[in-house]
Amino acid sequence: MSAHWSKHLGVGALLLASGLDVSRAEDPATLAERAGIPRPAVIAHRGASFDAPESTRASYLLARELGADYLEMDLQRTRDGVLIVLHDDTLERTTDVARKFPERKDKPVSDFTLAELKTLDAGSWFNVAHPDRARPAFDKLHILTLDQVIDIAEGNPAHRPGLYIETKVPKQFPGIERDLKHVLKARGWLQGTHKVVLQTFDKDSLVLLNKEMPQVPKVLLLWVGEGSIEPQSSVTFAESGARDKAAYYASQQPRDRAEFERWLDIAKAGGAVGTGPGAALIHGGEQSYMDLAQPWMNQLTHDKGLLVHVYAADEPEDFQKLMDAGVDGIFTNRTAELLKFYGRPAQSSVEQILGWQGY
Ligand code: G3P
Ligand code: CA
């Protein structure tokens, strides 16, 4: 397009002329405000899970007291139909299931009743894995129900964080979207000033969440691989020769720009207000994934009228890189660090809060 024409056209018209439909796009600040989502958002990933065992009372209490905007959680359902919060498909990594139920140790959560799950120690693994952050009281932590996480969110009248709830492996739990609605409704979290965001990697679950709770903001999580964005290369980790998973993930890219855009359209059509891409972290690590929060990707997402909440970063240099790339919020295991980075430091230290809470 010539400079002559560009002088006479607005930005929107220029983008339309370039093939991008911005007719309903809003700027991210407006979109966040309308959805009632703080920007930039501090999303406490499985609670303050760097400093306390993930998805337990200690990690969620700490995240709340530090001042996180949201408590992030992965939702699953017990054999007797209770919604509980746990990340992994099985109990082996974060509990003593192998000792208590050796013959069922690799079974999914749906194989256990709530009473059985409540017998498990969900904190000792952390003390073993992270001796520098270990605390004897963590040994007494248990798996939480969704209701118990809501109790924690409601427990400090001076700061009530929102709930950022992921339907985890939703095909294993048919109807979990409706179950979730019933709990949130019963607890009064679908009205008033309560902040809830629903998230999922599963586009079908997104549609079901939108059907059940059309008024609640939703985010489609993004990944490169089966059930999500098609990769440029089908080379597996084993075939790749990569030194670790993080290096392999960092090498994985969407097939092309059109494929990335297709998933933004899926998110939009499914009723999402944003996407949740993974990020390749500067120093790698277990939560370093595909680089799906590149500046052009975030710009395209914003041009579609969608927000970007990236998972999961813990280091100031990653925070800076991701903010420079244009994201609207970050999932973090280190709530205190992200709050400090955003210039909203917590009033008390992690040490103080854990001490006051009896840990
Ligand atoms: O929900 C955002 C992020 O948590 C997605 O990854 O595996 O930690 O649930 P994951
Ligand atoms: Ca999650």
mmCIF file of N, CA and C in Angstrom, residues 50 58 97 105 108 111-112 136 142 145 154 160 186 197 222 230 238 241 269 297 332 340:
data_model
loop_
_atom_site.group_PDB
_atom_site.id
_atom_site.type_symbol
_atom_site.label_atom_id
_atom_site.label_comp_id
_atom_site.label_asym_id
_atom_site.label_seq_id
_atom_site.Cartn_x
_atom_site.Cartn_y
_atom_site.Cartn_z
ATOM 1 N N PHE A 50 6.428 -22.482 44.655
ATOM 2 C CA PHE A 50 7.887 -22.558 44.816
ATOM 3 C C PHE A 50 8.225 -22.709 46.287
ATOM 4 N N ALA A 58 -1.098 -24.798 52.421
ATOM 5 C CA ALA A 58 0.048 -23.908 52.653
ATOM 6 C C ALA A 58 0.325 -23.039 51.423
ATOM 7 N N VAL A 97 1.029 -42.235 47.872
ATOM 8 C CA VAL A 97 0.092 -43.277 47.425
ATOM 9 C C VAL A 97 0.770 -44.642 47.303
ATOM 10 N N LYS A 105 -1.238 -47.612 42.961
ATOM 11 C CA LYS A 105 -0.443 -46.377 43.003
ATOM 12 C C LYS A 105 -0.440 -45.592 41.683
ATOM 13 N N PRO A 108 -5.585 -43.412 38.157
ATOM 14 C CA PRO A 108 -5.956 -41.995 38.146
ATOM 15 C C PRO A 108 -6.735 -41.599 39.393
ATOM 16 N N ASP A 111 -10.072 -43.110 40.435
ATOM 17 C CA ASP A 111 -10.144 -44.454 41.015
ATOM 18 C C ASP A 111 -10.266 -44.409 42.541
ATOM 19 N N PHE A 112 -10.122 -43.217 43.118
ATOM 20 C CA PHE A 112 -10.082 -43.076 44.585
ATOM 21 C C PHE A 112 -11.269 -42.263 45.091
ATOM 22 N N PRO A 136 8.908 -28.963 58.583
ATOM 23 C CA PRO A 136 8.289 -30.167 59.125
ATOM 24 C C PRO A 136 6.762 -30.162 58.986
ATOM 25 N N HIS A 142 -2.673 -32.084 53.023
ATOM 26 C CA HIS A 142 -3.525 -33.031 52.299
ATOM 27 C C HIS A 142 -3.963 -32.441 50.961
ATOM 28 N N THR A 145 -10.174 -30.202 48.426
ATOM 29 C CA THR A 145 -11.344 -30.135 47.554
ATOM 30 C C THR A 145 -11.440 -28.715 46.998
ATOM 31 N N GLU A 154 -11.699 -17.114 50.379
ATOM 32 C CA GLU A 154 -12.633 -16.234 51.107
ATOM 33 C C GLU A 154 -12.134 -15.872 52.508
ATOM 34 N N ARG A 160 -9.328 -10.815 48.848
ATOM 35 C CA ARG A 160 -9.928 -12.061 48.356
ATOM 36 C C ARG A 160 -9.449 -12.294 46.918
ATOM 37 N N ALA A 186 -23.274 -22.578 44.060
ATOM 38 C CA ALA A 186 -23.650 -22.810 45.461
ATOM 39 C C ALA A 186 -22.839 -21.917 46.404
ATOM 40 N N VAL A 197 -11.753 -17.112 36.538
ATOM 41 C CA VAL A 197 -11.386 -17.373 35.145
ATOM 42 C C VAL A 197 -11.337 -18.889 34.994
ATOM 43 N N LEU A 222 -2.658 -23.034 25.321
ATOM 44 C CA LEU A 222 -2.066 -23.439 24.040
ATOM 45 C C LEU A 222 -0.828 -24.299 24.244
ATOM 46 N N GLU A 230 -0.787 -27.779 15.620
ATOM 47 C CA GLU A 230 0.030 -28.756 14.872
ATOM 48 C C GLU A 230 1.467 -28.264 14.766
ATOM 49 N N ALA A 238 12.493 -38.411 21.772
ATOM 50 C CA ALA A 238 13.493 -39.482 21.686
ATOM 51 C C ALA A 238 14.304 -39.370 20.399
ATOM 52 N N GLY A 241 17.258 -35.944 19.879
ATOM 53 C CA GLY A 241 18.622 -35.793 20.396
ATOM 54 C C GLY A 241 18.759 -34.592 21.315
ATOM 55 N N ALA A 269 -14.003 -18.495 18.995
ATOM 56 C CA ALA A 269 -15.293 -19.130 18.695
ATOM 57 C C ALA A 269 -15.813 -19.902 19.905
ATOM 58 N N MET A 297 3.129 -13.254 18.064
ATOM 59 C CA MET A 297 1.986 -14.081 18.488
ATOM 60 C C MET A 297 1.067 -13.280 19.417
ATOM 61 N N THR A 332 2.691 -17.845 37.757
ATOM 62 C CA THR A 332 4.000 -17.978 38.409
ATOM 63 C C THR A 332 3.915 -18.881 39.628
ATOM 64 N N LYS A 340 6.749 -8.297 43.238
ATOM 65 C CA LYS A 340 7.863 -7.345 43.368
ATOM 66 C C LYS A 340 8.205 -6.758 41.989
#
